[in-house]
Coordinates of N, CA and C in Angstrom, one line a residue:
R155 N 103.2 1.0 163.4 CA 102.4 1.1 163.3 C 101.2 0.8 164.5
R156 N 100.1 2.3 164.4 CA 98.7 1.4 165.8 C 97.6 1.7 164.6
L157 N 96.7 1.0 165.7 CA 95.5 1.1 165.2 C 94.7 2.7 165.6
A158 N 93.8 3.0 165.3 CA 92.7 4.1 166.2 C 92.7 3.9 167.1
G159 N 92.9 4.5 168.5 CA 92.7 3.9 170.1 C 93.7 3.8 170.6
G160 N 94.9 3.8 170.3 CA 96.3 3.0 170.4 C 97.0 1.6 170.3
A161 N 95.8 0.8 170.0 CA 96.3 -0.2 170.1 C 97.3 -0.9 168.9
P162 N 98.3 -1.6 168.7 CA 99.3 -1.5 168.0 C 99.0 -2.6 167.1
A163 N 99.2 -2.3 165.5 CA 98.3 -3.1 165.0 C 98.7 -4.9 164.7
G164 N 100.4 -4.7 165.4 CA 100.8 -6.2 165.1 C 100.1 -7.1 165.9
A165 N 99.9 -6.1 166.9 CA 99.1 -6.9 168.2 C 98.3 -7.6 167.8
C166 N 97.1 -7.2 166.9 CA 95.8 -8.3 166.2 C 96.1 -9.3 165.2
G167 N 95.2 -9.8 165.9 CA 95.7 -11.8 165.3 C 96.5 -12.5 166.1
R168 N 97.8 -12.0 166.5 CA 98.3 -12.7 167.1 C 98.1 -14.1 168.0
A169 N 97.2 -13.1 169.2 CA 97.0 -13.8 170.7 C 95.5 -14.4 170.3
R170 N 95.4 -15.0 171.2 CA 94.0 -16.0 171.0 C 92.6 -15.0 172.0
G171 N 91.6 -15.2 170.7 CA 90.4 -13.7 171.4 C 91.0 -12.8 171.5
G172 N 90.2 -11.8 172.0 CA 90.4 -10.3 171.9 C 90.2 -9.7 170.6
L173 N 91.5 -8.9 170.9 CA 91.2 -7.7 169.4 C 91.8 -9.1 168.3
H174 N 91.5 -8.1 167.1 CA 92.3 -8.7 166.0 C 91.7 -7.6 164.6
M175 N 92.1 -7.3 164.4 CA 92.4 -6.9 162.9 C 91.5 -7.2 161.8
G176 N 91.3 -5.9 161.1 CA 90.1 -6.5 160.1 C 90.5 -5.3 159.1
L177 N 90.5 -5.1 157.9 CA 90.3 -4.2 157.0 C 88.7 -4.1 155.8
L178 N 88.8 -3.0 155.8 CA 87.5 -2.4 155.3 C 87.8 -2.6 153.8
F179 N 86.6 -2.0 152.4 CA 87.4 -1.7 151.5 C 86.5 -1.5 151.5
A180 N 86.6 0.6 150.7 CA 85.3 0.6 150.2 C 85.3 0.7 148.8
G181 N 85.2 -0.2 148.1 CA 85.3 -0.8 146.9 C 86.1 -2.2 146.8
H182 N 86.6 -2.5 145.2 CA 87.2 -3.9 145.1 C 88.2 -3.8 145.4
P183 N 88.5 -5.0 146.7 CA 89.7 -5.2 147.5 C 90.8 -5.0 146.3
G184 N 92.4 -4.4 146.7 CA 93.1 -4.6 145.3 C 93.0 -3.4 145.2
L185 N 91.8 -2.5 144.4 CA 92.1 -1.5 143.4 C 91.8 -0.3 144.4
T186 N 91.0 0.0 146.2 CA 90.6 0.8 146.6 C 91.7 0.2 147.8
P187 N 92.1 1.1 148.1 CA 92.9 1.3 150.1 C 92.0 0.6 151.3
A188 N 92.6 -0.3 151.4 CA 92.1 -0.9 153.1 C 91.9 0.2 153.9
R189 N 91.2 0.3 155.2 CA 90.7 0.4 155.9 C 91.3 -0.4 157.6
P190 N 91.9 0.0 158.1 CA 91.9 -1.3 159.3 C 91.4 -1.0 160.4
F191 N 90.4 -2.1 160.9 CA 89.9 -1.8 162.0 C 90.0 -2.6 163.4
G192 N 89.3 -2.3 164.5 CA 90.5 -3.9 165.2 C 88.4 -3.9 165.5
I193 N 88.4 -5.0 165.9 CA 87.5 -6.3 166.1 C 87.5 -6.8 167.8
L194 N 86.8 -7.5 168.3 CA 86.6 -7.6 170.1 C 86.2 -9.2 169.1
M195 N 86.8 -10.2 169.8 CA 86.3 -12.0 169.9 C 86.3 -12.3 171.2
P196 N 85.6 -13.3 171.8 CA 85.5 -13.8 172.8 C 86.2 -14.3 173.2
A197 N 87.3 -14.1 174.4 CA 88.4 -15.0 175.1 C 88.5 -16.0 174.2
G198 N 89.7 -16.4 173.8 CA 90.2 -18.1 173.6 C 89.9 -18.3 171.7
F199 N 88.7 -17.3 171.1 CA 88.6 -17.4 170.4 C 88.9 -16.2 168.7
D200 N 88.8 -17.1 168.6 CA 89.5 -16.2 166.6 C 88.9 -16.8 165.5
P201 N 88.2 -15.1 164.9 CA 87.2 -15.7 163.5 C 87.8 -15.9 162.6
V202 N 87.2 -17.4 162.0 CA 87.2 -17.7 160.5 C 86.3 -17.8 159.7
D203 N 84.8 -17.2 159.9 CA 84.2 -16.8 158.8 C 82.9 -16.4 158.7
M204 N 82.4 -15.2 158.4 CA 81.6 -14.8 158.8 C 80.5 -14.3 157.3
V205 N 78.9 -13.6 157.5 CA 78.4 -13.9 156.5 C 77.1 -12.6 156.8
T206 N 76.9 -11.6 156.2 CA 76.2 -11.0 156.2 C 74.6 -11.2 156.6
L207 N 73.9 -11.1 157.6 CA 72.2 -10.6 158.1 C 71.4 -10.3 156.9
P208 N 70.8 -10.6 156.7 CA 69.4 -9.8 155.9 C 69.5 -8.2 156.9
D209 N 69.5 -8.3 158.1 CA 69.6 -6.8 158.6 C 70.5 -6.1 158.6
G210 N 71.7 -6.5 157.7 CA 73.0 -5.6 157.8 C 74.2 -6.2 158.7
R211 N 73.3 -6.5 159.8 CA 74.9 -7.1 160.3 C 75.5 -8.5 160.0
L212 N 76.7 -8.5 160.9 CA 77.7 -9.4 160.8 C 77.5 -10.7 161.7
L213 N 77.4 -11.8 160.9 CA 77.2 -12.8 161.7 C 78.8 -13.5 161.8
I214 N 79.2 -14.1 162.7 CA 81.4 -14.2 162.7 C 81.5 -16.0 163.6
L215 N 82.1 -16.3 162.9 CA 81.8 -18.0 163.4 C 83.6 -17.5 164.0
T216 N 83.6 -18.3 165.3 CA 84.9 -18.2 166.3 C 84.9 -19.9 166.1
R217 N 86.7 -20.1 166.3 CA 87.1 -21.2 166.8 C 87.6 -20.8 168.2
R218 N 88.0 -22.4 168.5 CA 89.2 -22.0 169.7 C 90.2 -23.8 169.7
L219 N 91.6 -23.6 169.5 CA 91.7 -24.7 169.6 C 93.1 -25.2 170.5
E220 N 92.0 -26.6 171.7 CA 92.7 -26.2 172.8 C 94.2 -27.9 172.6
L221 N 95.3 -27.6 172.8 CA 96.2 -29.0 172.1 C 95.9 -29.7 173.1
F222 N 96.2 -30.2 174.2 CA 95.9 -30.8 175.2 C 94.9 -30.9 176.3
P223 N 93.7 -31.8 175.6 CA 93.7 -33.0 174.5 C 93.1 -32.0 173.0
P224 N 94.0 -32.5 171.8 CA 93.3 -31.8 171.4 C 91.7 -31.9 171.1
R225 N 91.5 -30.2 171.0 CA 89.5 -30.4 170.9 C 89.2 -29.5 170.0
F226 N 88.4 -28.9 169.6 CA 88.1 -27.9 169.8 C 86.7 -27.3 169.6
A227 N 86.0 -25.8 170.1 CA 84.9 -25.4 170.1 C 84.7 -24.3 169.1
S228 N 83.7 -24.0 168.8 CA 83.0 -22.8 168.2 C 82.0 -22.0 168.8
G229 N 82.2 -20.5 168.1 CA 81.1 -19.6 168.5 C 80.7 -19.3 167.6
L230 N 79.5 -18.3 167.4 CA 79.0 -17.3 166.8 C 79.0 -16.0 167.9
V231 N 79.2 -14.9 166.7 CA 79.2 -13.4 167.6 C 78.7 -12.8 166.1
L232 N 77.7 -11.6 166.7 CA 76.7 -10.8 165.8 C 78.0 -9.6 166.0
A233 N 78.3 -8.3 164.6 CA 78.8 -7.2 164.6 C 78.2 -6.0 164.3
D234 N 78.1 -5.1 164.3 CA 76.7 -4.1 163.3 C 77.6 -3.1 163.0
M235 N 78.4 -3.7 161.9 CA 79.6 -2.4 160.6 C 79.0 -1.5 161.2
A236 N 77.3 -0.8 161.7 CA 77.6 0.6 161.4 C 78.1 1.0 162.7
R237 N 78.2 0.9 163.3 CA 78.5 0.8 165.0 C 80.1 1.1 165.0
L238 N 80.9 1.3 163.7 CA 82.1 0.8 163.7 C 83.0 2.2 164.1
D239 N 83.3 2.7 164.6 CA 84.1 4.0 164.9 C 85.9 3.6 165.3
P240 N 86.1 4.3 164.4 CA 87.8 4.6 163.9 C 88.9 4.3 165.2
A241 N 87.6 5.3 166.6 CA 88.4 5.7 167.1 C 88.7 4.6 168.9
R242 N 87.9 3.2 168.5 CA 87.7 2.3 169.3 C 87.4 1.1 168.7
P243 N 88.3 -0.4 169.3 CA 87.6 -1.6 168.8 C 86.2 -2.0 168.1
L244 N 85.6 -1.9 167.7 CA 84.2 -3.0 167.1 C 83.9 -3.8 168.6
A245 N 83.0 -3.9 168.5 CA 82.6 -4.9 169.6 C 81.6 -5.6 169.3
T246 N 81.7 -7.0 169.5 CA 80.5 -7.6 169.4 C 80.3 -8.9 170.5
H247 N 78.8 -9.4 169.5 CA 77.9 -9.7 170.9 C 77.9 -11.1 170.8
E248 N 78.0 -12.5 171.7 CA 78.3 -13.3 171.4 C 76.5 -13.9 171.5
L249 N 76.6 -15.2 170.5 CA 75.2 -15.8 171.0 C 75.2 -16.9 171.0
A250 N 75.9 -17.7 170.9 CA 76.4 -19.7 171.4 C 77.7 -20.0 171.0
R251 N 77.7 -21.3 171.4 CA 79.1 -21.7 171.9 C 79.2 -23.0 170.9
I252 N 79.8 -23.8 170.8 CA 79.4 -24.9 169.8 C 80.6 -25.6 170.7
E253 N 80.2 -26.3 171.7 CA 81.6 -27.4 171.8 C 80.8 -28.1 173.5
G254 N 80.1 -29.2 172.9 CA 79.5 -30.2 173.8 C 80.5 -31.3 172.4
A255 N 80.4 -32.7 173.8 CA 81.3 -33.9 172.4 C 81.0 -34.2 171.8
G256 N 79.4 -33.7 171.2 CA 79.0 -34.4 170.2 C 78.9 -33.4 169.1
V257 N 79.2 -32.7 169.5 CA 78.9 -31.5 168.1 C 79.9 -30.9 168.0
R258 N 81.3 -31.2 168.6 CA 82.8 -30.1 168.6 C 83.4 -31.0 167.8
E259 N 84.0 -29.9 166.6 CA 84.4 -29.7 165.6 C 85.3 -28.6 164.9
N260 N 85.8 -28.6 164.0 CA 87.1 -27.8 163.7 C 85.7 -26.4 163.2
Y261 N 84.9 -26.0 162.5 CA 84.2 -26.2 162.0 C 84.9 -24.5 161.6
E262 N 85.0 -24.2 160.0 CA 85.7 -23.0 159.3 C 84.9 -22.5 158.1
G263 N 83.5 -22.7 158.0 CA 82.6 -21.8 156.7 C 82.0 -22.1 157.5
M264 N 81.2 -21.4 156.5 CA 79.8 -21.0 157.2 C 78.8 -20.3 155.9
A265 N 77.0 -20.9 156.2 CA 76.9 -19.7 155.0 C 74.9 -20.2 155.5
L266 N 74.5 -19.6 154.8 CA 73.0 -18.8 154.8 C 72.2 -19.6 154.0
R267 N 70.9 -19.9 154.7 CA 69.3 -20.1 153.8 C 68.4 -19.5 154.5
I268 N 68.2 -18.4 153.4 CA 66.9 -17.8 153.9 C 65.7 -18.4 153.3
A269 N 64.5 -18.8 154.4 CA 64.0 -19.5 153.1 C 62.6 -18.4 153.1
R270 N 61.5 -18.7 152.5 CA 60.1 -17.9 151.9 C 59.7 -16.7 152.9
D271 N 60.1 -17.9 154.5 CA 59.0 -17.1 155.4 C 60.2 -16.2 156.9
G272 N 61.0 -16.2 155.9 CA 62.0 -15.9 157.2 C 62.5 -16.6 157.5
Q273 N 62.7 -17.0 157.9 CA 63.4 -18.0 159.0 C 65.0 -18.3 158.2
I274 N 65.9 -18.1 159.3 CA 67.0 -18.3 158.3 C 67.8 -19.6 159.2
A275 N 68.7 -20.6 158.1 CA 69.1 -21.5 158.6 C 70.8 -21.3 158.2
V276 N 71.4 -21.6 159.5 CA 73.0 -21.0 159.3 C 73.8 -22.5 159.5
W277 N 74.4 -22.8 157.9 CA 75.7 -24.0 157.9 C 76.3 -23.5 158.4
L278 N 76.8 -24.7 159.3 CA 78.5 -25.0 159.6 C 78.9 -26.0 158.7
I279 N 79.8 -25.9 158.3 CA 81.4 -26.9 158.0 C 82.4 -26.9 158.0
S280 N 82.7 -28.7 158.4 CA 84.3 -28.6 158.9 C 84.5 -29.7 158.1
D281 N 85.8 -29.7 158.3 CA 86.7 -30.8 157.0 C 87.8 -31.7 158.1
A282 N 88.1 -32.9 157.3 CA 88.9 -33.4 158.3 C 90.2 -33.0 158.4
N283 N 90.9 -32.9 157.5 CA 92.1 -32.0 157.1 C 93.2 -33.0 157.6
D284 N 92.6 -34.4 157.2 CA 93.5 -35.4 156.8 C 93.5 -36.6 158.0
S285 N 93.6 -36.1 159.2 CA 93.5 -36.4 160.8 C 92.7 -36.8 161.0
A286 N 93.3 -37.8 162.0 CA 92.9 -38.9 163.3 C 91.8 -38.1 164.2
F287 N 92.3 -36.8 164.3 CA 91.2 -36.0 165.1 C 90.5 -35.0 165.1
Q288 N 90.3 -35.5 163.5 CA 88.6 -34.2 163.2 C 88.0 -35.2 162.3
E289 N 87.0 -34.6 162.3 CA 85.9 -35.2 160.9 C 85.1 -34.5 160.2
T290 N 84.8 -34.6 159.2 CA 84.1 -33.7 157.7 C 82.4 -33.7 158.4
R291 N 82.3 -32.6 159.1 CA 80.9 -32.5 159.5 C 80.2 -31.3 158.9
L292 N 79.1 -31.1 158.5 CA 77.9 -30.6 158.2 C 77.2 -30.5 159.6
M293 N 76.6 -29.3 159.8 CA 75.7 -28.8 161.2 C 74.5 -27.6 160.4
Q294 N 73.1 -28.0 160.7 CA 72.9 -26.7 160.1 C 71.7 -26.4 161.5
L295 N 72.1 -24.6 161.8 CA 71.6 -24.3 163.4 C 70.4 -23.4 163.0
R296 N 69.4 -23.1 163.6 CA 68.3 -21.7 163.0 C 68.1 -20.3 163.9
L297 N 68.3 -19.6 163.4 CA 68.5 -18.7 163.7 C 67.4 -17.8 164.0
D298 N 66.8 -16.9 165.5 CA 65.3 -16.5 165.3 C 65.7 -15.3 165.1
Q299 N 65.4 -14.3 164.5 CA 66.1 -12.7 163.7 C 65.5 -12.5 165.2
E300 N 63.4 -12.3 165.6 CA 63.0 -12.4 166.8 C 64.3 -12.4 167.8
K301 N 64.7 -12.8 168.1 CA 66.0 -13.1 169.3 C 66.8 -12.9 169.3
L302 N 67.5 -11.9 168.2 CA 68.8 -11.6 168.3 C 68.8 -9.8 169.3
P303 N 70.0 -9.4 169.8 CA 69.8 -8.5 170.2 C 69.4 -6.8 169.5
P304 N 68.6 -6.1 170.2 CA 68.1 -4.9 169.3 C 69.8 -4.2 168.7
R305 N 69.7 -3.5 167.5 CA 71.0 -2.4 167.9 C 70.5 -1.3 167.7
E306 N 72.2 -1.0 168.9 CA 71.7 0.0 169.6 C 71.8 1.4 169.0

């Protein structure tokens, strides 16, 4: 089986970064058919969570695992589902990397809080997974909508 544009569906999600497969549902998953699509992630990174921004674009939390020494890096990318074209993978725009020694962790959850003044707080969470190499952390970031790349 192949995605539109010729990429093999089985290759999506196996490699780190690059092309991943997503599923789009017109209604309730399980009750409506899924439409597969390809989405491009930064090299070495895999998607782990996403939220919808007030303008309708997606903010996607990404993660990279390095085994020796064991450590994680995370990132935030922006995707515009309005630009979804079945003939080619959806491009993303990298907004940030979280990989310094003091902030590096296995972030795998994300939530938004929008203040009355329109400011967006992005909350990231990690858990220790009963591992000596990991910690449970909660990180708050500010997202300035004025500085986001314009919609194309």
